[in-house]
Coordinates of C-alpha atoms in Angstrom, one line a residue:
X1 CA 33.7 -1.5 -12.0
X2 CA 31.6 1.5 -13.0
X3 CA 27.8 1.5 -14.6
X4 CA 29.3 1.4 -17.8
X5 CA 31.3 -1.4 -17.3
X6 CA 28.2 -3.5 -16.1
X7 CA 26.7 -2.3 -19.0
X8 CA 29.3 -3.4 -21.2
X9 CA 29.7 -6.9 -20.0
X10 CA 25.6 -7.6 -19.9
X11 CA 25.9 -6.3 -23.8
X12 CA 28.9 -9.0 -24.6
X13 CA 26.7 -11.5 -23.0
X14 CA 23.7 -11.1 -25.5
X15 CA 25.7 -10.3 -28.6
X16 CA 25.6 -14.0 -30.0
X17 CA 26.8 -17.8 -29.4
X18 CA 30.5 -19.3 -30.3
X19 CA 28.8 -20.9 -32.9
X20 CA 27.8 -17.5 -34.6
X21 CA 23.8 -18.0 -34.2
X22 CA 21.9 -15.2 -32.8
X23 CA 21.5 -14.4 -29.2
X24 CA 18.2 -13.7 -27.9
X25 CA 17.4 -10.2 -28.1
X26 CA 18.4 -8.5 -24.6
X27 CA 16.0 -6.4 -23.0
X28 CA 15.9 -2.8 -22.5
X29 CA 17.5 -1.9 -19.2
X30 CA 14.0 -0.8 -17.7
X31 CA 11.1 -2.0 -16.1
X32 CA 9.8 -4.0 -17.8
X33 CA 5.8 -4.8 -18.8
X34 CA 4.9 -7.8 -17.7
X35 CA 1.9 -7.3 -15.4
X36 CA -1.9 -8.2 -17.0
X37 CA -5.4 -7.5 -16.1
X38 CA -5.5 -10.5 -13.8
X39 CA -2.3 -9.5 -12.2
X40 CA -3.9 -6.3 -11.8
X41 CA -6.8 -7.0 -10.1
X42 CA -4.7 -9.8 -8.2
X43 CA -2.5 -6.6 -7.1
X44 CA -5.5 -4.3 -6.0
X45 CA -7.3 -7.3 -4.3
X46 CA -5.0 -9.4 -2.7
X47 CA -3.0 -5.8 -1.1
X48 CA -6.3 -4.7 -0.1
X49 CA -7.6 -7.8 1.5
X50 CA -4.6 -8.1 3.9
X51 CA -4.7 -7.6 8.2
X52 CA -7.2 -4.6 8.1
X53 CA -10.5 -6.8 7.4
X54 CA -9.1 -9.2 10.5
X55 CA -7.7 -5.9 12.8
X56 CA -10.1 -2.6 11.8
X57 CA -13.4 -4.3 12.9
X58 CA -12.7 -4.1 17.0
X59 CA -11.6 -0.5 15.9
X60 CA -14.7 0.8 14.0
X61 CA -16.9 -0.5 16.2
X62 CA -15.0 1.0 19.5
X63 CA -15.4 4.3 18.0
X64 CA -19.0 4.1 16.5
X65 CA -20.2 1.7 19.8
X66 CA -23.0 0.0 17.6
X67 CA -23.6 -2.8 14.9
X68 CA -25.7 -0.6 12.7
X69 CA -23.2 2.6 12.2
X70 CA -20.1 0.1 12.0
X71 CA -21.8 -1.5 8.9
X72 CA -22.5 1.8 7.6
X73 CA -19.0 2.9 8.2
X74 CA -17.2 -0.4 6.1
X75 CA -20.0 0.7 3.3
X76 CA -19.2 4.2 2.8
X77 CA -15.2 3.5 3.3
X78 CA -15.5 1.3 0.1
X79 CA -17.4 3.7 -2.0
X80 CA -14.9 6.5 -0.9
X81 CA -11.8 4.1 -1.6
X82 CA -13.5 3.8 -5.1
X83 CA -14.1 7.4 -5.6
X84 CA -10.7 7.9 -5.0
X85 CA -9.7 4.9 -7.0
X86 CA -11.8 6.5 -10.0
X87 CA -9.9 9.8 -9.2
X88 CA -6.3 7.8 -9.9
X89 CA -7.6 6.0 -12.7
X90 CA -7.6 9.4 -14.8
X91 CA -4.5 10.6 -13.4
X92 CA -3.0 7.1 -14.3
X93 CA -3.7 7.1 -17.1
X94 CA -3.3 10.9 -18.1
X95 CA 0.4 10.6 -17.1
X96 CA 1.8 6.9 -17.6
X97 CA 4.7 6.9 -14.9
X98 CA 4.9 4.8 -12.3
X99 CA 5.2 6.3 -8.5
X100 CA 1.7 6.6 -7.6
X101 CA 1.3 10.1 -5.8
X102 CA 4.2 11.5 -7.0
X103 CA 4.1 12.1 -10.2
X104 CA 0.8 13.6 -9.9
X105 CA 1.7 16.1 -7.5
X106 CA 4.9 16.7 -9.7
X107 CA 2.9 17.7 -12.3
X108 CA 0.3 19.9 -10.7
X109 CA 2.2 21.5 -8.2
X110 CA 5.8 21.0 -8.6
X111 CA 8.8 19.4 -7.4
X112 CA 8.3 20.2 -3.2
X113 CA 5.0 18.4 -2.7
X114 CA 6.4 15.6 -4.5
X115 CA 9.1 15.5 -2.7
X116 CA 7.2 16.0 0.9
X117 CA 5.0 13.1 -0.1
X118 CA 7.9 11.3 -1.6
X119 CA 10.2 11.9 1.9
X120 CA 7.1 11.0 4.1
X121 CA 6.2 7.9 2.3
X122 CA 9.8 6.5 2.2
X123 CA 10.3 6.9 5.9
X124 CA 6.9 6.8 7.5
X125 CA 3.8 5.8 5.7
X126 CA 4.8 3.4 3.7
X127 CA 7.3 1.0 5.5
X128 CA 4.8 1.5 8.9
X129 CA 2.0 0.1 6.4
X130 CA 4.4 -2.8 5.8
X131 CA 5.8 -3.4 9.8
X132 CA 1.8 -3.5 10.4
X133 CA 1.1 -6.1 7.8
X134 CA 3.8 -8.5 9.2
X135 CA 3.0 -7.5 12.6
X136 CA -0.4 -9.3 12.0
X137 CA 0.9 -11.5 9.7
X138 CA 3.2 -12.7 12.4
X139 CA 0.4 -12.5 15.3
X140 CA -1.8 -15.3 13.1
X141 CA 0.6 -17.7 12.4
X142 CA 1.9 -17.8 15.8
X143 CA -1.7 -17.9 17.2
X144 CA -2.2 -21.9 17.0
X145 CA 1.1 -22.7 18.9
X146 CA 0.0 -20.6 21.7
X147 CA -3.8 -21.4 22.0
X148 CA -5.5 -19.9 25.2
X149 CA -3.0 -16.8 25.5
X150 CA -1.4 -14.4 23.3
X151 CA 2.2 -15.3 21.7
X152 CA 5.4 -14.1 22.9
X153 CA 5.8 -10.6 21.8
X154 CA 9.8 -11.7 21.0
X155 CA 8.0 -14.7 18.8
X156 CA 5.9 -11.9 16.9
X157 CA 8.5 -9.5 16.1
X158 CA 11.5 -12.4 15.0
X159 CA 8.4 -13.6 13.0
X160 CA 7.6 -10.2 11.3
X161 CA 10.8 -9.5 10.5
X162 CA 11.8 -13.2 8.6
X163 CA 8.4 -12.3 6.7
X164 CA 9.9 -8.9 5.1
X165 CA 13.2 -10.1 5.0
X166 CA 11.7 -13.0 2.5
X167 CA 9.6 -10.7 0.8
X168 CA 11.9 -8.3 -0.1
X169 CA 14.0 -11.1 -1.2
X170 CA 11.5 -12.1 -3.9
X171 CA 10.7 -9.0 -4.9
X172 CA 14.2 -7.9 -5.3
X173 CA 14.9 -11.3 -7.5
X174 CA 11.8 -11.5 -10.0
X175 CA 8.9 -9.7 -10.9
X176 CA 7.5 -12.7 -12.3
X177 CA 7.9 -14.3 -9.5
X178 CA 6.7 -12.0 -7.4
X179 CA 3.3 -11.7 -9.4
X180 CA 2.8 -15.1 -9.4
X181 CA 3.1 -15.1 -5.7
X182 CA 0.4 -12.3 -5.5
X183 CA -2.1 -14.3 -7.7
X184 CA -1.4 -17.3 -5.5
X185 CA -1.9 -15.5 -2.5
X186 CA -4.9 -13.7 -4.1
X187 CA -7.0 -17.3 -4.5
X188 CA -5.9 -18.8 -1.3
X189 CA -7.4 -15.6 0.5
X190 CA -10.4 -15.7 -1.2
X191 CA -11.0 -19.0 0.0
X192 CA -11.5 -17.9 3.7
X193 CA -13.3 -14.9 2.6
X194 CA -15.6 -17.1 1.5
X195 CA -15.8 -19.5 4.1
X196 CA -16.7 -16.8 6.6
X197 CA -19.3 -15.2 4.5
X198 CA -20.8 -18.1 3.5
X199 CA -20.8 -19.2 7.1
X200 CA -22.4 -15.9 8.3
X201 CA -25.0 -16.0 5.7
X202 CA -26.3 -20.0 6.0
X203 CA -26.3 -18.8 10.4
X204 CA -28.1 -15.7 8.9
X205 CA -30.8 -17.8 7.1
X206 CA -31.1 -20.1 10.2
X207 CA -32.6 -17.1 12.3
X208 CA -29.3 -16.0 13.7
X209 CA -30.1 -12.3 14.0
X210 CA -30.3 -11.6 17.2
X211 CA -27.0 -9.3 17.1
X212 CA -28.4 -7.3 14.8
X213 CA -32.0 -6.2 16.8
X214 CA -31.7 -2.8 17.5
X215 CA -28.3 -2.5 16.0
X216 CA -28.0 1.5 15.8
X217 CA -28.9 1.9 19.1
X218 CA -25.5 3.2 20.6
X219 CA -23.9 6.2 22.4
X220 CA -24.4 9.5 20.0
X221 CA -22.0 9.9 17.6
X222 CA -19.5 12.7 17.2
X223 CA -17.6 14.0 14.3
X224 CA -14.2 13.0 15.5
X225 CA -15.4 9.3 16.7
X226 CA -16.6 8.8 13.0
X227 CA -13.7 10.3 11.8
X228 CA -11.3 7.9 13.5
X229 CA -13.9 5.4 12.8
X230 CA -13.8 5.8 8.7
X231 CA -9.4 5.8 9.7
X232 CA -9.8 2.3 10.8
X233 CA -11.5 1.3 7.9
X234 CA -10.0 3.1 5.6
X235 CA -6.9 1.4 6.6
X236 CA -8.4 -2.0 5.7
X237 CA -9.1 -0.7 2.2
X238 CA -5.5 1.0 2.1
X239 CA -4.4 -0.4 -1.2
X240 CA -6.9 1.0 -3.4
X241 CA -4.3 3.3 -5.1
X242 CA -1.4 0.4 -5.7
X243 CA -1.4 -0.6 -9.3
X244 CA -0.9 3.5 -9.9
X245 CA 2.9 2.5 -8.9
X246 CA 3.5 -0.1 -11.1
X247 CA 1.8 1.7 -14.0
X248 CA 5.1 1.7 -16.4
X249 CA 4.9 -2.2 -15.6
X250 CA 1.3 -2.5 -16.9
X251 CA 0.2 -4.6 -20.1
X252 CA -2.0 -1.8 -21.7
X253 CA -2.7 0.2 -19.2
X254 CA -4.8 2.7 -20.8
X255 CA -7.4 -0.3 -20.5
X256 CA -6.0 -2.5 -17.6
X257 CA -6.1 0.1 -15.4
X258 CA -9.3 1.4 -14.6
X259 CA -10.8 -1.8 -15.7
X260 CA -8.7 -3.6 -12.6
X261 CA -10.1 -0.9 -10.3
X262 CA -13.9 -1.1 -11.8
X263 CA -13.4 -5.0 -10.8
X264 CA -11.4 -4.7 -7.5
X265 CA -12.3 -2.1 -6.0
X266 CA -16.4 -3.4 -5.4
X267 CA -15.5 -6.8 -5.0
X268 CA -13.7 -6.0 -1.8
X269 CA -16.3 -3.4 -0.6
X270 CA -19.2 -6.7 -0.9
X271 CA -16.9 -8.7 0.5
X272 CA -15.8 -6.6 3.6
X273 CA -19.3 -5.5 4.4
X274 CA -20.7 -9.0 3.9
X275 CA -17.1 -10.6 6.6
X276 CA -18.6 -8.0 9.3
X277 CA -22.0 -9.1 9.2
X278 CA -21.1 -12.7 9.2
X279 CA -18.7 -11.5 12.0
X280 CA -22.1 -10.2 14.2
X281 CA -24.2 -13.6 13.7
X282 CA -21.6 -15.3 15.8
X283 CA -20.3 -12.3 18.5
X284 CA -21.9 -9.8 20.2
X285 CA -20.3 -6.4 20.1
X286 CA -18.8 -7.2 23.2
X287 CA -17.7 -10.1 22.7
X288 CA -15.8 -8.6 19.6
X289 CA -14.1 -6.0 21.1
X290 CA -13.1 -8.6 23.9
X291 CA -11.5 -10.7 21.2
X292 CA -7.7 -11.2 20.7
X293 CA -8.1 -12.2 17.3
X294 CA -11.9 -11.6 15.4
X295 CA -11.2 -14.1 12.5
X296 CA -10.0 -17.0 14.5
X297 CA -12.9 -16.5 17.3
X298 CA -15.0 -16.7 14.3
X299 CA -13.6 -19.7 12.8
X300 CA -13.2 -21.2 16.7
X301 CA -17.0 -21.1 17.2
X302 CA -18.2 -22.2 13.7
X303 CA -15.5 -24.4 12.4
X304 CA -14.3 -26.2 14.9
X305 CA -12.6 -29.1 15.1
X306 CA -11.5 -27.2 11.8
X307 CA -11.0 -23.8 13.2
X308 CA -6.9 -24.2 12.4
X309 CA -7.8 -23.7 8.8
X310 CA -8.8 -19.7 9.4
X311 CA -5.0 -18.5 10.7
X312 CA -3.5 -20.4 8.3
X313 CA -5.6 -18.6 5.2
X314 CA -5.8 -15.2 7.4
X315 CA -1.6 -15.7 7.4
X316 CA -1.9 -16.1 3.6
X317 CA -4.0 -13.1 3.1
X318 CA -1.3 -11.4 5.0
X319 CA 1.8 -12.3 4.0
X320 CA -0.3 -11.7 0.3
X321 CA -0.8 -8.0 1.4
X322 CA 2.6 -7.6 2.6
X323 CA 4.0 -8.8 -1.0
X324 CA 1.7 -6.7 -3.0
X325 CA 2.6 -3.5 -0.8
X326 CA 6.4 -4.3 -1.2
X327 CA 5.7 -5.0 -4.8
X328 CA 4.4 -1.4 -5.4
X329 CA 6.4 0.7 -3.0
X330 CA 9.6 -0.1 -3.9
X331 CA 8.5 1.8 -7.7
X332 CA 7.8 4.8 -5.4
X333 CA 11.2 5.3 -4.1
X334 CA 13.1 4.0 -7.7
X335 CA 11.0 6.9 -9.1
X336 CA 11.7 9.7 -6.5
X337 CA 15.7 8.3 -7.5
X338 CA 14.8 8.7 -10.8
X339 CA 13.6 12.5 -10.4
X340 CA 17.1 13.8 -7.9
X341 CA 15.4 13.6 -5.1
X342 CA 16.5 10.5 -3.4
X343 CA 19.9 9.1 -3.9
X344 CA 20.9 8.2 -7.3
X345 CA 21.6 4.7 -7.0
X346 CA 17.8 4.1 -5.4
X347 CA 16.5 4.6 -8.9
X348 CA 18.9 1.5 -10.3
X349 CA 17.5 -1.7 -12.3
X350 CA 19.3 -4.8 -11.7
X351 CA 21.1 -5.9 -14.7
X352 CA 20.3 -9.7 -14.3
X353 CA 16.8 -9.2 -13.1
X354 CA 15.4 -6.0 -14.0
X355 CA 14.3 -4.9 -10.8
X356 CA 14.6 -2.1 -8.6
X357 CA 16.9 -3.9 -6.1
X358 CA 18.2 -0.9 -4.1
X359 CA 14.9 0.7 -3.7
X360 CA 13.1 -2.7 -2.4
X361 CA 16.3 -3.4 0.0
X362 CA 16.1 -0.3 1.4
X363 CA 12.1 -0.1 1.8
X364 CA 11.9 -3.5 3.8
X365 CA 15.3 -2.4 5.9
X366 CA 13.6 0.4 7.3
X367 CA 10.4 -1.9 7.6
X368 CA 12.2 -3.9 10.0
X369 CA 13.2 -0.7 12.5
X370 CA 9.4 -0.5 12.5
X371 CA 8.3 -3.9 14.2
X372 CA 10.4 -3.1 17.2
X373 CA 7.9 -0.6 18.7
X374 CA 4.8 -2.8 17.4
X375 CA 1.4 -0.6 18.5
X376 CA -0.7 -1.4 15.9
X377 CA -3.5 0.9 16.8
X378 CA -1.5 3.9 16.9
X379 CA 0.4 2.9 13.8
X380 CA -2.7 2.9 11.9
X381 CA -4.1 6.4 13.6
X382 CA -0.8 8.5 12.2
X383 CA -0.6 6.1 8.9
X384 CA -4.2 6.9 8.0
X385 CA -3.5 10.8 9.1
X386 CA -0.5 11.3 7.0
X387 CA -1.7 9.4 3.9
X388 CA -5.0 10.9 3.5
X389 CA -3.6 14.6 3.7
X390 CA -1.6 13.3 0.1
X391 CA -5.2 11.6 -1.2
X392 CA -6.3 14.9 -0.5
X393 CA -3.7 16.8 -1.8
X394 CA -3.1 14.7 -4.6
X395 CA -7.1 14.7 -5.9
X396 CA -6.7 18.1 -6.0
X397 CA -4.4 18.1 -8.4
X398 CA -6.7 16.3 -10.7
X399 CA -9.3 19.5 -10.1
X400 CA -6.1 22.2 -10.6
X401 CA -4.9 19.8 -14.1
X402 CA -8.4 20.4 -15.1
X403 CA -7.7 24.2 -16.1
X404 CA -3.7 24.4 -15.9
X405 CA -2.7 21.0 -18.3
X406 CA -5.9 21.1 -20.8
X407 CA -3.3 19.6 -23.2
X408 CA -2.7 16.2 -21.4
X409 CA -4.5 13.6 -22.8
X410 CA -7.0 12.0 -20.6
X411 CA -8.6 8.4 -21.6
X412 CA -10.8 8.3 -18.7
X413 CA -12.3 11.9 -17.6
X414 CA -14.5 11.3 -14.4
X415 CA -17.4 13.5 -13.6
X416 CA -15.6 16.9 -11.8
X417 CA -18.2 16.4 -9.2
X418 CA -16.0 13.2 -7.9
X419 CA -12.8 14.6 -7.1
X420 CA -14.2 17.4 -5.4
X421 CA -16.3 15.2 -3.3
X422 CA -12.9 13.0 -2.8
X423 CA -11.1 16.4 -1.7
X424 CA -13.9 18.1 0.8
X425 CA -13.7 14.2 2.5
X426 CA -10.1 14.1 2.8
X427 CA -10.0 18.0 4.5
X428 CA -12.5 16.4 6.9
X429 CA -11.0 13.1 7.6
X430 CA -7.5 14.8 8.4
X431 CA -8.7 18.0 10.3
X432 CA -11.5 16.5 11.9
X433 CA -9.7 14.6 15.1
X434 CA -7.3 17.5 15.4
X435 CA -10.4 19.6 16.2
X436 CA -12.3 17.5 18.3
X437 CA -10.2 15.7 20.1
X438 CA -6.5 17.4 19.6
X439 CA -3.5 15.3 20.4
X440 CA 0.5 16.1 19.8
X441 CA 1.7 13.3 18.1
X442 CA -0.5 14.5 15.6
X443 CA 1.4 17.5 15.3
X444 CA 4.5 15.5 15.5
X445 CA 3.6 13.8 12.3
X446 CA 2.9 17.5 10.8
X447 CA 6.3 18.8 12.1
X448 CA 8.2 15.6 10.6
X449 CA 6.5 15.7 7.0
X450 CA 6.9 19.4 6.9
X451 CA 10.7 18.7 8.5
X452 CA 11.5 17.3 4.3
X453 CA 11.9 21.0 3.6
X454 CA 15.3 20.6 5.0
X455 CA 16.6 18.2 3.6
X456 CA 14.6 19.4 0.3
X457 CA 17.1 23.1 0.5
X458 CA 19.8 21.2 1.6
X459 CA 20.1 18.2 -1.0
X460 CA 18.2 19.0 -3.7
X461 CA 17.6 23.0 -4.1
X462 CA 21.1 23.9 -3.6
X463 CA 22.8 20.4 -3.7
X464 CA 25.8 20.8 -1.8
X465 CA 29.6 19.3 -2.9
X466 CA 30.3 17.8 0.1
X467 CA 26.8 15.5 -0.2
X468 CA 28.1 14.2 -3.6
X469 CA 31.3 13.3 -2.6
X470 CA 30.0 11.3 0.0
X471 CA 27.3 9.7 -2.0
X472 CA 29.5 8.8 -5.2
X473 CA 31.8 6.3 -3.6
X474 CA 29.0 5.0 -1.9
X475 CA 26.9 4.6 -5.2
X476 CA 29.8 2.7 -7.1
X477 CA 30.0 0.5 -4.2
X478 CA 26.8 -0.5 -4.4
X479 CA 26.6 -1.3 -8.0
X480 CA 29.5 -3.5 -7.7
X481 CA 27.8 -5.8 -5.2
X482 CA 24.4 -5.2 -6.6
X483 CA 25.1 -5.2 -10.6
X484 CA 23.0 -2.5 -10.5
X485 CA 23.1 0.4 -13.5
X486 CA 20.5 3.1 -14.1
X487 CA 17.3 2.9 -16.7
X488 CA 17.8 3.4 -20.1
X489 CA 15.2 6.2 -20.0
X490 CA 11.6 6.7 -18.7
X491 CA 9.2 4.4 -20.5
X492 CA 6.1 6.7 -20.9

């Protein structure tokens, strides 16, 4: 059974009835637009809020060693995750495709950044983002079984990997369904974000400030500690950029999409900077970086005998954040399909659901090789390194689409200023460690992006016989099990 024939037998299906009344009319074989402004905002908040709010503070305030800078630090990471954000609302919306990055740097630079970002985001960035999410997904809901010591490491990973196999699962079944799972997700989070910062500030208006007496008074700073500081909490508001892959799935998006960033993007800054400070009426900065698990040491010393309730909600938010970055990065690799520069088949729409099946499969398969190794720390150090040298690069291209593509229409134009600001930050944030305190894994993660120019000659420059004979069988295979065919065409 070939793509045609799939074809052929979903089109006999939704001709008409026995009884000669009209079928319902079939959908186009593409993605299809079914995600609103709520949705939206549900996507860009509830992926944001996920582990990095209950992991990054022990991190930012190791590198920065006070209360005062650590603040400071969550502050300015929101304002530069919405700088960015503004950055990729006019890029969104000046070229309607889904992919995120991609795209972009398709259309300001060509086909081999796109396909560097494109090879680096399929095999490191992005599933590591989602190992680390079900990492600490996996750590919280284990955590009340085991109370006084941490859970089994076998526990944490068999739990990790049940999590991405279920999400992919959903994802790969509905998009509906995996929306409404988002908002869900989205509200039941929000209750224990407010819990904590309502907690912090009723301990705040007690008199409970003695944390915060002389709070900048610390070891001097340095330029790498503050970068690796702003990585940490940059990976918390990781997520900013989502709904820019699922913009061909957008209701309007000439509107929904910067006005779901406007919204988002702020609401999380207030609430992350408003969690730390409730976090410091209750701990010392010791006592945080002695703690296994900030969130549930919180909710232990304030809440108790209802202190269960914060890993359960902290498990929502995660498992939330893990949906809504499966959600958006299987688009990624259904577009880099879409373009030749993936195989063919990862750019194919289920005929029953209208999903991009392969591409989700795939993404949470090599999700799963990730757990096994399980540092998060480090994870999050060479996540945050690679991704921000594609913010970077990928802001750029706004400045160089400025004077090359004066023809594209742009809905939103943001002040030049931004971007540039945007782009001198990212050169910092990514060369700054390298400088000051140089390590080779690093250049590992260099060597490996820069390695996709192999398989960019190989594959897709000269695209060698003997790689499509392979791949052929091996497509028509898969859309037999699958009943998977490719799009109709690229919905603009």
């Amino acid at each position: 059974m070939d793509e045609e024939g799939i074809r052929c037998r979903k089109g006999s299906s939704d001709q008409g009835t026995a009884d000669g009344l009209p079928a319902k009319k079939s959908k186009s074989m593409n993605l299809q637009k079914e995600v609103g402004l709520i949705s939206g905002i549900c996507v860009i908040v509830g992926t944001v809020i996920g582990s990095g709010i209950f992991i990054s503070p022990k991190s930012v305030l190791a590198n920065v060693g006070a209360i005062g800078p650590c603040l400071v630090i969550w502050a300015a990471c929101g304002i530069l995750s919405m700088l960015g954000a503004l950055c990729f609302a006019e890029l969104g919306t000046m070229i309607t495709k889904s992919g995120g990055e991609y795209p972009y740097l398709m259309e300001a630079f060509g086909p081999i950044p796109a396909y560097l970002f494109s090879w680096s985001a399929f095999i490191v960035t992005k599933p590591s983002s989602f190992a680390i999410i079900c990492l600490s997904f996996a750590k919280y809901a284990s955590a009340p079984f085991y109370p006084g010591c941490d859970p089994p490491v076998a526990v944490v990973k068999c739990l990790a990997a049940a999590a991405i196999l279920i999400i992919t699962t959903v994802n790969s079944l509905s998009v509906k369904l995996a929306s409404y799972l988002q908002n869900f997700f989205t509200a039941a989070k929000m209750v224990i974000v407010v819990i904590i910062i309502i907690s912090g500030l009723v301990l705040l208006a007690k008199g409970n400030t003695q944390n915060l007496q002389n709070s900048f008074d610390g070891p001097p700073l340095s330029v790498g500690a503050i970068s690796l500081a702003f990585y940490n909490g940059l990976w918390a508001y990781d997520g900013w950029n989502q709904l820019n892959y699922i913009t061909e799935e957008l209701k309007n998006p000439y509107r929904n999409l910067p006005l779901a960033i406007i919204i988002g993007i702020p609401l999380v800054t207030v609430c992350y900077t408003l969690i730390n400070l409730s976090y410091f009426t209750v701990m010392t900065s010791t006592e945080l970086l002695q703690s296994p698990a900030v969130a549930v040491t919180f909710g232990d010393r304030i809440l108790y005998p209802a202190s269960w309730v914060v890993p359960l909600f902290v498990a929502f938010s995660t498992i939330g954040s893990a949906n809504g970055t499966c959600f958006t990065a299987g688009r990624l690799i259904f577009v880099a399909g879409r373009e030749g520069h993936m195989l063919k088949v990862l750019s194919y729409i289920s005929v029953k659901r209208l999903t991009p099946a392969p591409a989700i499969i795939l993404y949470g398969a090599i999700a799963i090789i990730y757990i096994i190794p399980g540092d998060i720390e480090t994870l999050i150090n060479y996540f945050s390194f690679a991704a921000w040298i594609f913010y970077g690069l990928t802001v750029l291209g706004l400045i160089v689409m400025r004077f090359t593509r004066k023809d594209l229409k742009r809905p939103i134009r943001v002040p030049i200023i931004i971007p540039i600001i945007v782009t001198l930050i990212s050169v910092v944030l990514v060369l700054a460690p390298i400088i000051t305190a140089p390590e080779l894994p690093y250049l590992y993660c260099t060597l490996f992006i820069l390695s996709g120019l192999i398989f960019y000659v190989l594959f897709v420059h000269f695209k060698f016989s003997w790689a499509q004979k392979i791949s052929r069988p091996l497509t028509t295979q898969l859309q037999m099990l699958l009943e998977v065919v490719p799009p109709e065409g690229v919905t603009e």
